[in-house]
Amino acid sequence: MKGTFRILFVDEVDSTNEYLKRVPFEDALFVVADRQTKGKGRRGKNWISERGKGLYLSGMFSLPPLPYRSLAGLSFAVATISVIRRYVDKAYLKWPNDVYVNGKKLCGILVEVLRDRLIVGIGVNVSYGRDELSHLDVPATSLLAEGVKVDRRVLAEELAERLVLYKRKLCTGNFCVSEFEKFCPMIGKTVKIIDGKKSPLARVLGIDREGALIVEFDDEEGRRVGRIFSADVSVRIL
Ligand code: BTN
């Protein structure tokens, strides 16, 4: 079933997420900008937002009845990868909600929950050259660098349609954790958990019903299971 939505295409904004905080509430309203002057990433980072080189899209929804906030990000990540896989079949999800190809970030997702609305922002590197991404703090790639040309308008419409569908799933209590795991090659692998001071190694066992990463540490303190929440750390696959 196709959901209904409206997409505004604008030339330039500070951030498409911020734009949707300023306008009156409208369920399933999306905005796509050619350029952002203050593109925002997660954990206070910037998001590279040069004119015409990326897809900078945000969508606004009513608040779903979420038992745990992180489940929205996981579901929207599944929506996003299901579109990106049409273009790059080796794309995968890196917990909590990044799309990667061959160890390089292609796409990031920023979910913000406000009093009266949920905003999901998606940044896809579309036509940046590898050299233009080489200064970023994580290795990054673009659809063009992976040999794929896309029309940003078509991609925006495909993403909006999937996001509406996955928002509906969230509202019916279908949190897509097992779907996420299918797209996430981290499961079963050893990862480095980077939380500023320490970077312990752990094996990923899965994702629990709260959206936390379940990991098994095995070090001088012995073998034990821990839960990792996305706000705290970044996880690198070894
Ligand atoms: C991340 O991986 O850190 C999340 C990046 C999210 C970037 C997108 S681009 C469209 C929307 N507007 C923003 O300012 N950020 C999101």
XYZ file of N, CA and C and ligand atoms in Angstrom:
730
model
N 0.847 -1.194 0.000
C 0.000 0.000 0.000
C 0.890 1.255 0.000
N 0.597 2.186 -0.906
C 1.387 3.412 -0.968
C 0.852 4.418 0.038
N 1.749 5.082 0.766
C 1.291 6.085 1.720
C 1.213 7.437 1.035
N 0.507 8.358 1.646
C 0.468 9.699 1.052
C 1.471 10.580 1.768
N 2.085 11.450 0.989
C 3.056 12.382 1.554
C 3.176 13.563 0.609
N 3.830 14.623 1.113
C 4.066 15.798 0.279
C 5.536 16.146 0.412
N 6.159 16.465 -0.724
C 7.594 16.832 -0.664
C 7.754 18.262 -1.169
N 8.426 19.082 -0.360
C 8.792 20.433 -0.801
C 10.249 20.393 -1.244
N 10.535 20.907 -2.412
C 11.919 21.005 -2.875
C 12.340 22.459 -2.736
N 13.369 22.711 -1.951
C 13.808 24.096 -1.729
C 15.273 24.223 -2.139
N 15.678 25.461 -2.347
C 17.039 25.702 -2.824
C 18.054 25.532 -1.679
N 17.857 26.316 -0.633
C 18.858 26.318 0.445
C 18.185 26.523 1.794
N 18.602 25.754 2.779
C 18.140 25.976 4.164
C 19.333 25.767 5.090
N 19.153 26.140 6.363
C 20.219 25.836 7.323
C 20.343 24.305 7.433
N 19.229 23.674 7.805
C 19.180 22.220 7.937
C 17.732 21.826 7.664
N 17.539 20.777 6.891
C 16.154 20.377 6.591
C 15.428 19.928 7.870
N 16.175 19.364 8.837
C 15.534 19.011 10.123
C 15.038 20.277 10.827
N 15.904 21.315 10.850
C 15.519 22.563 11.534
C 14.329 23.205 10.830
N 14.332 23.155 9.515
C 13.224 23.729 8.731
C 11.897 23.127 9.196
N 11.886 21.818 9.365
C 10.625 21.153 9.738
C 10.223 21.415 11.188
N 11.157 21.963 11.981
C 10.778 22.353 13.354
C 10.048 23.691 13.344
N 10.264 24.486 12.268
C 9.725 25.851 12.242
C 8.354 25.949 11.581
N 7.972 24.924 10.817
C 6.711 25.039 10.078
C 5.583 24.366 10.870
N 4.315 24.757 10.584
C 3.209 24.111 11.290
C 3.226 22.603 11.028
N 2.734 21.855 11.996
C 2.769 20.395 11.873
C 1.941 19.919 10.677
N 2.524 19.025 9.908
C 1.781 18.349 8.820
C 2.342 16.939 8.724
N 1.503 15.956 8.954
C 1.988 14.569 8.962
C 2.500 14.189 7.569
N 3.665 13.553 7.527
C 4.274 13.083 6.269
C 4.609 14.222 5.314
N 5.047 15.344 5.885
C 5.592 16.428 5.049
C 7.105 16.244 4.979
N 7.627 16.246 3.765
C 9.072 16.107 3.565
C 9.622 17.390 2.970
N 10.882 17.664 3.263
C 11.559 18.778 2.605
C 12.911 18.280 2.107
N 13.236 18.699 0.892
C 14.527 18.341 0.289
C 15.193 19.640 -0.105
N 16.442 19.815 0.308
C 17.169 21.041 -0.053
C 18.321 20.692 -0.991
N 18.612 21.629 -1.906
C 19.780 21.442 -2.788
C 21.071 21.584 -1.995
N 20.978 22.429 -0.956
C 22.174 22.712 -0.170
C 21.746 23.032 1.251
N 22.553 22.651 2.239
C 22.297 23.056 3.633
C 23.498 23.886 4.094
N 23.205 24.972 4.806
C 24.322 25.786 5.306
C 24.798 25.302 6.680
N 23.940 24.548 7.381
C 24.324 24.005 8.705
C 23.813 22.586 8.833
N 24.212 21.735 7.886
C 23.779 20.340 7.934
C 24.245 19.702 9.242
N 23.334 19.017 9.912
C 23.640 18.454 11.238
C 23.769 16.943 11.170
N 24.784 16.420 11.822
C 24.912 14.980 11.984
C 24.522 14.601 13.407
N 24.664 13.329 13.733
C 24.394 12.893 15.110
C 25.541 13.339 16.008
N 25.268 13.326 17.282
C 26.247 13.655 18.316
C 26.977 14.977 18.031
N 26.176 15.999 17.599
C 26.695 17.353 17.445
C 27.638 17.558 16.274
N 27.732 16.576 15.392
C 28.655 16.731 14.261
C 27.988 17.492 13.123
N 28.799 17.963 12.173
C 28.260 18.589 10.961
C 28.019 17.508 9.932
N 27.157 17.840 8.957
C 26.947 16.917 7.834
C 27.289 17.671 6.549
N 28.215 17.137 5.772
C 28.648 17.792 4.534
C 27.421 17.973 3.613
N 27.215 19.205 3.149
C 25.939 19.523 2.486
C 26.133 20.449 1.294
N 27.076 20.104 0.424
C 27.343 20.968 -0.736
C 26.233 20.887 -1.773
N 26.107 21.987 -2.490
C 25.010 22.102 -3.462
C 24.995 20.972 -4.485
N 23.856 20.296 -4.533
C 23.627 19.305 -5.586
C 24.401 18.002 -5.448
N 25.236 17.877 -4.404
C 26.095 16.688 -4.313
C 25.547 15.600 -3.411
N 24.529 15.977 -2.645
C 23.943 14.981 -1.754
C 22.433 15.105 -1.785
N 21.781 14.111 -1.220
C 20.342 14.252 -0.981
C 20.200 14.633 0.485
N 19.583 15.771 0.738
C 19.372 16.252 2.101
C 17.855 16.289 2.283
N 17.341 15.300 2.957
C 15.888 15.125 3.041
C 15.469 14.952 4.496
N 14.393 15.620 4.873
C 13.815 15.359 6.203
C 12.320 15.170 6.066
N 11.797 14.356 6.962
C 10.360 14.109 6.980
C 9.819 14.333 8.382
N 8.561 14.796 8.439
C 7.934 15.045 9.755
C 6.728 14.142 9.915
N 6.616 13.557 11.086
C 5.508 12.645 11.364
C 4.920 12.949 12.743
N 3.688 12.485 12.945
C 3.143 12.522 14.302
C 3.961 11.542 15.149
N 3.875 11.704 16.448
C 4.685 10.854 17.327
C 4.118 9.437 17.362
N 4.916 8.443 17.015
C 4.416 7.070 17.143
C 4.485 6.644 18.612
N 3.678 5.689 19.017
C 3.741 5.238 20.415
C 4.972 4.352 20.607
N 6.115 4.979 20.865
C 7.375 4.230 20.918
C 7.716 3.818 22.336
N 7.878 2.531 22.601
C 8.325 2.156 23.941
C 9.761 2.633 24.184
N 10.562 2.666 23.133
C 11.947 3.125 23.260
C 12.289 3.965 22.037
N 12.865 5.114 22.254
C 13.144 6.064 21.180
C 13.991 5.508 20.055
N 15.002 4.711 20.427
C 15.957 4.254 19.421
C 15.295 3.376 18.348
N 14.097 2.851 18.653
C 13.435 1.984 17.681
C 13.027 2.746 16.426
N 12.779 4.051 16.544
C 12.421 4.836 15.354
C 13.612 4.876 14.403
N 14.793 5.140 14.952
C 15.992 5.202 14.112
C 16.268 3.882 13.414
N 16.097 2.777 14.153
C 16.352 1.460 13.551
C 15.370 1.206 12.416
N 14.097 1.541 12.628
C 13.092 1.294 11.591
C 13.346 2.166 10.362
N 13.680 3.433 10.583
C 13.934 4.303 9.430
C 15.228 3.887 8.708
N 16.144 3.298 9.445
C 17.357 2.775 8.788
C 16.989 1.610 7.870
N 16.068 0.758 8.323
C 15.639 -0.371 7.470
C 14.920 0.176 6.233
N 14.081 1.199 6.424
C 13.396 1.827 5.279
C 14.436 2.343 4.279
N 15.468 2.989 4.789
C 16.484 3.605 3.926
C 17.294 2.543 3.187
N 17.752 1.520 3.893
C 18.584 0.503 3.222
C 17.756 -0.219 2.154
N 16.461 -0.362 2.386
C 15.658 -1.090 1.390
C 15.580 -0.302 0.081
N 15.738 1.010 0.145
C 15.804 1.816 -1.084
C 17.227 1.805 -1.644
N 18.207 2.010 -0.775
C 19.604 2.101 -1.248
C 20.045 0.794 -1.916
N 19.549 -0.344 -1.418
C 19.915 -1.646 -2.012
C 19.458 -1.783 -3.475
N 18.455 -0.978 -3.868
C 18.035 -1.016 -5.283
C 19.155 -0.512 -6.183
N 20.025 0.329 -5.615
C 21.105 0.929 -6.400
C 22.454 0.262 -6.135
N 22.696 -0.064 -4.866
C 23.990 -0.646 -4.477
C 23.678 -1.908 -3.683
N 23.840 -3.073 -4.322
C 23.355 -4.271 -3.626
C 24.256 -4.705 -2.483
N 25.485 -4.161 -2.408
C 26.336 -4.533 -1.269
C 26.255 -3.521 -0.112
N 25.315 -2.604 -0.169
C 25.143 -1.670 0.953
C 24.612 -2.432 2.176
N 24.994 -1.993 3.359
C 24.543 -2.653 4.592
C 24.349 -1.630 5.695
N 23.741 -2.075 6.790
C 23.518 -1.176 7.931
C 24.592 -1.363 8.982
N 25.025 -0.248 9.519
C 25.925 -0.281 10.672
C 25.106 0.292 11.820
N 24.981 -0.490 12.877
C 24.200 -0.028 14.028
C 24.780 1.282 14.575
N 23.999 2.281 14.970
C 22.552 2.217 15.090
C 21.798 2.583 13.806
N 22.296 3.538 13.004
C 21.516 3.808 11.786
C 22.308 4.485 10.687
N 23.389 3.843 10.311
C 24.174 4.335 9.173
C 24.121 3.310 8.054
N 24.213 3.828 6.812
C 24.325 2.926 5.660
C 25.767 2.973 5.169
N 26.360 1.822 5.042
C 27.759 1.705 4.622
C 27.881 0.866 3.352
N 28.984 1.089 2.646
C 29.372 0.226 1.516
C 30.872 -0.014 1.671
N 31.280 -1.269 1.743
C 32.720 -1.602 1.847
C 33.454 -0.778 2.903
N 32.887 -0.647 4.086
C 33.563 0.070 5.167
C 33.518 1.583 5.047
N 32.713 2.090 4.110
C 32.637 3.557 3.948
C 31.195 4.011 4.082
N 31.037 5.137 4.765
C 29.672 5.622 5.031
C 29.072 6.287 3.793
N 27.865 5.862 3.454
C 27.166 6.394 2.281
C 26.039 7.324 2.708
N 25.509 7.062 3.884
C 24.246 7.689 4.250
C 24.099 7.724 5.768
N 23.622 8.842 6.305
C 23.408 8.951 7.750
C 21.980 9.375 8.053
N 21.534 9.027 9.228
C 20.143 9.293 9.622
C 20.127 9.967 10.992
N 19.357 11.028 11.080
C 19.249 11.762 12.347
C 17.773 11.872 12.717
N 17.386 11.209 13.797
C 15.986 11.258 14.240
C 15.889 12.193 15.435
N 14.935 13.095 15.388
C 14.719 14.004 16.513
C 13.258 13.896 16.952
N 13.070 13.672 18.233
C 11.717 13.545 18.769
C 11.391 14.818 19.527
N 10.401 15.551 19.052
C 9.984 16.795 19.694
C 8.671 16.557 20.433
N 8.167 17.619 21.063
C 6.925 17.477 21.841
C 5.750 17.028 20.969
N 5.664 17.610 19.763
C 4.487 17.326 18.928
C 4.815 16.644 17.613
N 6.064 16.300 17.370
C 6.404 15.708 16.065
C 7.708 14.930 16.134
N 7.816 14.008 15.206
C 9.079 13.279 15.053
C 9.667 13.710 13.709
N 10.950 14.012 13.714
C 11.593 14.430 12.470
C 12.711 13.446 12.148
N 12.672 12.945 10.915
C 13.751 12.054 10.488
C 14.482 12.741 9.341
N 15.786 12.876 9.504
C 16.612 13.506 8.472
C 17.542 12.466 7.875
N 17.612 12.457 6.546
C 18.461 11.475 5.868
C 19.411 12.215 4.938
N 20.673 11.931 5.075
C 21.666 12.501 4.173
C 22.292 11.373 3.371
N 22.202 11.460 2.045
C 22.819 10.438 1.187
C 23.885 11.144 0.353
N 25.096 10.627 0.386
C 26.133 11.177 -0.489
C 25.838 10.690 -1.899
N 25.486 11.612 -2.788
C 25.035 11.211 -4.122
C 26.169 11.312 -5.144
N 26.749 12.508 -5.306
C 27.709 12.640 -6.402
C 29.028 13.285 -5.966
N 29.348 13.206 -4.694
C 30.669 13.659 -4.237
C 31.732 12.746 -4.830
N 32.866 13.353 -5.215
C 34.016 12.538 -5.590
C 34.690 12.044 -4.315
N 35.452 10.944 -4.406
C 36.112 10.400 -3.202
C 36.998 11.456 -2.532
N 37.680 12.269 -3.352
C 38.585 13.288 -2.798
C 37.803 14.313 -1.969
N 36.567 14.589 -2.361
C 35.768 15.583 -1.629
C 35.317 15.051 -0.267
N 35.406 13.747 -0.078
C 34.960 13.147 1.189
C 36.140 12.729 2.061
N 37.360 12.911 1.526
C 38.521 12.331 2.211
C 38.865 13.042 3.520
N 38.376 14.288 3.714
C 38.699 15.013 4.949
C 37.731 14.677 6.080
N 36.702 13.901 5.813
C 35.706 13.622 6.859
C 36.291 12.710 7.935
N 35.658 12.709 9.124
C 36.244 11.938 10.226
C 35.988 10.433 10.120
N 35.077 10.032 9.237
C 34.931 8.593 8.975
C 35.108 8.381 7.476
N 35.646 7.226 7.063
C 35.751 6.971 5.629
C 34.352 7.044 5.006
N 34.258 7.729 3.869
C 32.925 7.922 3.278
C 32.970 7.670 1.782
N 31.805 7.365 1.234
C 31.690 7.151 -0.205
C 30.397 7.812 -0.678
N 30.192 7.769 -1.993
C 28.950 8.321 -2.559
C 28.406 7.315 -3.569
N 27.168 7.519 -3.963
C 26.591 6.627 -4.976
C 27.428 6.700 -6.254
N 27.829 7.924 -6.633
C 28.609 8.061 -7.862
C 29.951 7.334 -7.740
N 30.582 7.481 -6.566
C 31.874 6.801 -6.354
C 31.713 5.280 -6.398
N 30.499 4.803 -6.151
C 30.229 3.356 -6.254
C 29.732 2.991 -7.658
N 29.794 3.958 -8.562
C 29.447 3.681 -9.955
C 27.962 3.806 -10.272
N 27.213 4.517 -9.401
C 25.766 4.600 -9.607
C 25.343 6.059 -9.781
N 24.590 6.309 -10.859
C 24.034 7.655 -11.067
C 22.568 7.622 -10.691
N 22.138 8.561 -9.853
C 20.711 8.596 -9.512
C 20.172 10.007 -9.698
N 18.887 10.056 -9.918
C 18.182 11.331 -9.963
C 17.756 11.610 -8.519
N 18.195 12.727 -7.958
C 17.907 12.990 -6.544
C 16.413 13.085 -6.252
N 15.649 13.589 -7.231
C 14.192 13.676 -7.033
C 13.567 12.292 -6.922
N 14.028 11.394 -7.792
C 13.484 10.021 -7.772
C 13.851 9.368 -6.443
N 15.116 9.529 -6.048
C 15.570 8.938 -4.779
C 14.757 9.500 -3.603
N 14.494 10.810 -3.632
C 13.721 11.443 -2.553
C 12.325 10.823 -2.478
N 11.712 10.636 -3.640
C 10.346 10.085 -3.639
C 10.338 8.636 -3.148
N 11.352 7.872 -3.577
C 11.431 6.481 -3.128
C 11.634 6.410 -1.614
N 12.492 7.282 -1.104
C 12.749 7.273 0.343
C 11.509 7.708 1.116
N 10.863 8.764 0.636
C 9.672 9.254 1.347
C 8.621 8.145 1.433
N 8.430 7.453 0.325
C 7.412 6.404 0.312
C 7.730 5.308 1.340
N 9.014 4.906 1.395
C 9.411 3.845 2.343
C 9.337 4.339 3.787
N 9.702 5.602 4.001
C 9.663 6.138 5.373
C 8.221 6.175 5.884
N 7.303 6.530 4.990
C 5.883 6.542 5.385
C 5.442 5.127 5.760
N 5.872 4.164 4.959
C 5.506 2.767 5.229
C 6.063 2.310 6.586
N 7.346 2.633 6.840
C 7.958 2.177 8.097
C 7.440 2.959 9.295
N 6.999 4.189 9.084
C 6.349 4.929 10.172
C 5.037 4.212 10.537
N 4.345 3.755 9.505
C 3.091 3.036 9.767
C 3.378 1.759 10.559
N 4.476 1.085 10.191
C 4.838 -0.139 10.929
C 5.124 0.195 12.397
N 5.819 1.320 12.620
C 6.112 1.720 14.007
C 4.822 1.896 14.794
N 3.829 2.493 14.118
C 2.558 2.773 14.798
C 1.786 1.508 15.114
N 2.086 0.420 14.394
C 1.370 -0.819 14.694
C 2.225 -1.741 15.568
N 3.295 -1.177 16.132
C 4.097 -1.948 17.083
C 5.072 -2.903 16.427
N 5.294 -2.723 15.114
C 6.240 -3.594 14.407
C 7.575 -2.847 14.335
N 8.526 -3.224 15.190
C 9.724 -2.409 15.363
C 10.924 -2.819 14.518
N 10.779 -3.823 13.674
C 11.783 -4.104 12.634
C 13.166 -4.474 13.155
N 13.285 -4.891 14.428
C 14.612 -5.226 14.947
C 15.203 -6.409 14.184
N 14.365 -7.424 13.910
C 14.919 -8.585 13.207
C 15.224 -8.241 11.749
N 14.436 -7.348 11.145
C 14.757 -6.894 9.777
C 16.093 -6.155 9.777
N 16.304 -5.340 10.803
C 17.565 -4.604 10.914
C 18.732 -5.588 10.971
N 18.573 -6.621 11.781
C 19.667 -7.594 11.950
C 20.040 -8.249 10.622
N 19.030 -8.453 9.759
C 19.304 -9.099 8.463
C 20.199 -8.236 7.580
N 20.094 -6.921 7.742
C 20.892 -6.004 6.920
C 22.197 -5.607 7.600
N 22.468 -6.171 8.780
C 23.580 -5.692 9.608
C 24.642 -6.783 9.775
N 25.724 -6.687 9.007
C 26.740 -7.741 9.077
C 27.575 -7.713 10.362
N 27.322 -6.740 11.237
C 28.050 -6.704 12.517
C 27.711 -7.884 13.424
N 26.517 -8.440 13.211
C 26.063 -9.500 14.114
C 27.027 -10.689 13.996
N 27.540 -11.125 15.141
C 28.476 -12.254 15.160
C 29.933 -11.822 15.004
N 30.154 -10.528 14.689
C 31.531 -10.064 14.457
C 32.106 -9.408 15.718
N 33.426 -9.286 15.705
C 34.083 -8.559 16.793
C 34.163 -7.088 16.402
N 33.804 -6.231 17.339
C 33.820 -4.788 17.073
C 34.628 -4.075 18.159
N 35.015 -2.850 17.826
C 35.688 -1.996 18.812
C 34.645 -0.979 19.266
N 34.480 -0.836 20.559
C 33.472 0.088 21.082
C 34.191 1.353 21.553
N 33.942 2.435 20.850
C 34.719 3.645 21.120
C 33.857 4.603 21.937
N 34.249 4.807 23.195
C 33.436 5.708 24.025
C 34.287 6.817 24.636
N 35.268 7.284 23.881
C 36.092 8.385 24.372
C 37.349 7.884 25.036
N 37.206 7.336 26.265
C 38.409 6.951 27.009
C 38.909 5.565 26.598
N 37.977 4.591 26.655
C 38.392 3.211 26.395
C 37.845 2.740 25.051
N 38.464 1.737 24.482
C 37.940 1.151 23.229
C 37.969 -0.366 23.333
N 37.138 -0.937 24.223
C 37.179 -2.387 24.378
C 36.674 -3.118 23.134
N 37.145 -4.353 22.982
C 36.651 -5.206 21.905
C 35.490 -6.034 22.451
N 34.542 -6.342 21.590
C 33.418 -7.183 22.015
C 32.840 -7.868 20.799
N 32.181 -9.003 21.052
C 31.515 -9.699 19.937
C 30.028 -9.349 19.971
N 29.482 -8.995 18.799
C 28.080 -8.582 18.749
C 27.178 -9.811 18.709
N 26.245 -9.876 19.666
C 25.311 -11.011 19.713
C 24.001 -10.679 19.013
N 23.628 -9.405 19.007
C 22.361 -9.038 18.357
C 21.878 -7.688 18.855
N 20.621 -7.422 18.556
C 20.003 -6.155 18.967
C 18.765 -6.522 19.767
N 18.566 -5.869 20.910
C 17.434 -6.286 21.754
C 16.182 -5.457 21.452
N 15.116 -5.719 22.193
C 13.829 -5.087 21.882
C 13.817 -3.587 22.176
N 14.852 -3.098 22.867
C 14.960 -1.652 23.092
C 15.840 -0.983 22.041
N 16.408 -1.799 21.125
C 17.288 -1.236 20.096
C 18.740 -1.161 20.536
N 19.054 -1.688 21.708
C 20.443 -1.674 22.187
C 21.227 -2.809 21.530
N 22.528 -2.590 21.380
C 23.388 -3.628 20.828
C 23.808 -4.546 21.979
N 23.595 -5.835 21.796
C 23.991 -6.805 22.831
C 25.371 -7.315 22.460
N 26.320 -7.142 23.341
C 27.689 -7.556 23.026
C 28.241 -8.444 24.132
N 29.236 -9.227 23.751
C 29.896 -10.082 24.739
C 31.352 -9.653 24.842
N 31.721 -9.248 26.030
C 33.120 -8.908 26.296
C 33.814 -10.172 26.771
N 35.085 -10.279 26.436
C 35.859 -11.416 26.952
C 37.275 -10.906 27.175
N 37.534 -10.394 28.393
C 38.841 -9.790 28.647
C 39.344 -10.216 30.026
N 40.244 -9.445 30.583
C 40.822 -9.836 31.887
C 39.771 -9.883 32.993
N 38.654 -9.168 32.803
C 37.567 -9.214 33.801
C 36.629 -10.399 33.574
N 36.937 -11.182 32.530
C 36.125 -12.378 32.270
C 35.105 -12.157 31.157
N 34.343 -13.216 30.914
C 33.354 -13.170 29.840
C 32.033 -12.641 30.394
N 31.487 -11.616 29.783
C 30.208 -11.071 30.252
C 29.477 -10.372 29.120
N 28.169 -10.277 29.286
C 27.336 -9.673 28.245
C 26.987 -8.245 28.656
N 27.009 -7.334 27.682
C 26.666 -5.938 27.975
C 25.710 -5.392 26.929
N 25.081 -4.268 27.279
C 24.172 -3.605 26.329
C 24.755 -2.241 26.014
N 24.772 -1.926 24.732
C 25.355 -0.667 24.298
C 24.242 0.209 23.741
N 24.172 1.437 24.223
C 23.156 2.372 23.720
C 23.816 3.367 22.780
N 23.082 3.723 21.728
C 23.685 4.475 20.633
C 24.193 5.843 21.048
N 23.573 6.466 22.048
C 23.976 7.817 22.413
C 25.404 7.848 22.936
N 25.847 6.744 23.489
C 27.111 6.767 24.231
C 28.336 6.550 23.373
N 28.239 5.735 22.367
C 29.447 5.198 21.749
C 29.362 5.159 20.237
N 30.536 4.918 19.640
C 30.545 4.591 18.229
C 31.184 3.217 18.134
N 30.726 2.423 17.196
C 31.171 1.037 17.122
C 31.860 0.830 15.788
N 33.050 0.250 15.810
C 33.770 0.038 14.555
C 33.971 -1.460 14.333
N 33.613 -1.932 13.141
C 33.795 -3.356 12.837
C 35.276 -3.571 12.557
N 35.840 -4.632 13.121
C 37.282 -4.879 12.899
C 37.496 -5.595 11.587
C 24.718 11.194 10.900
O 25.082 10.137 10.378
O 25.447 11.790 11.696
C 23.356 11.748 10.570
C 23.404 12.643 9.359
C 22.054 13.197 8.972
C 22.168 14.209 7.863
C 20.836 14.646 7.343
S 20.941 15.611 5.869
C 19.245 15.985 5.996
C 18.955 16.243 7.455
N 19.262 17.610 7.781
C 20.272 17.716 8.631
O 20.750 18.776 9.067
N 20.726 16.489 8.971
C 19.974 15.461 8.298
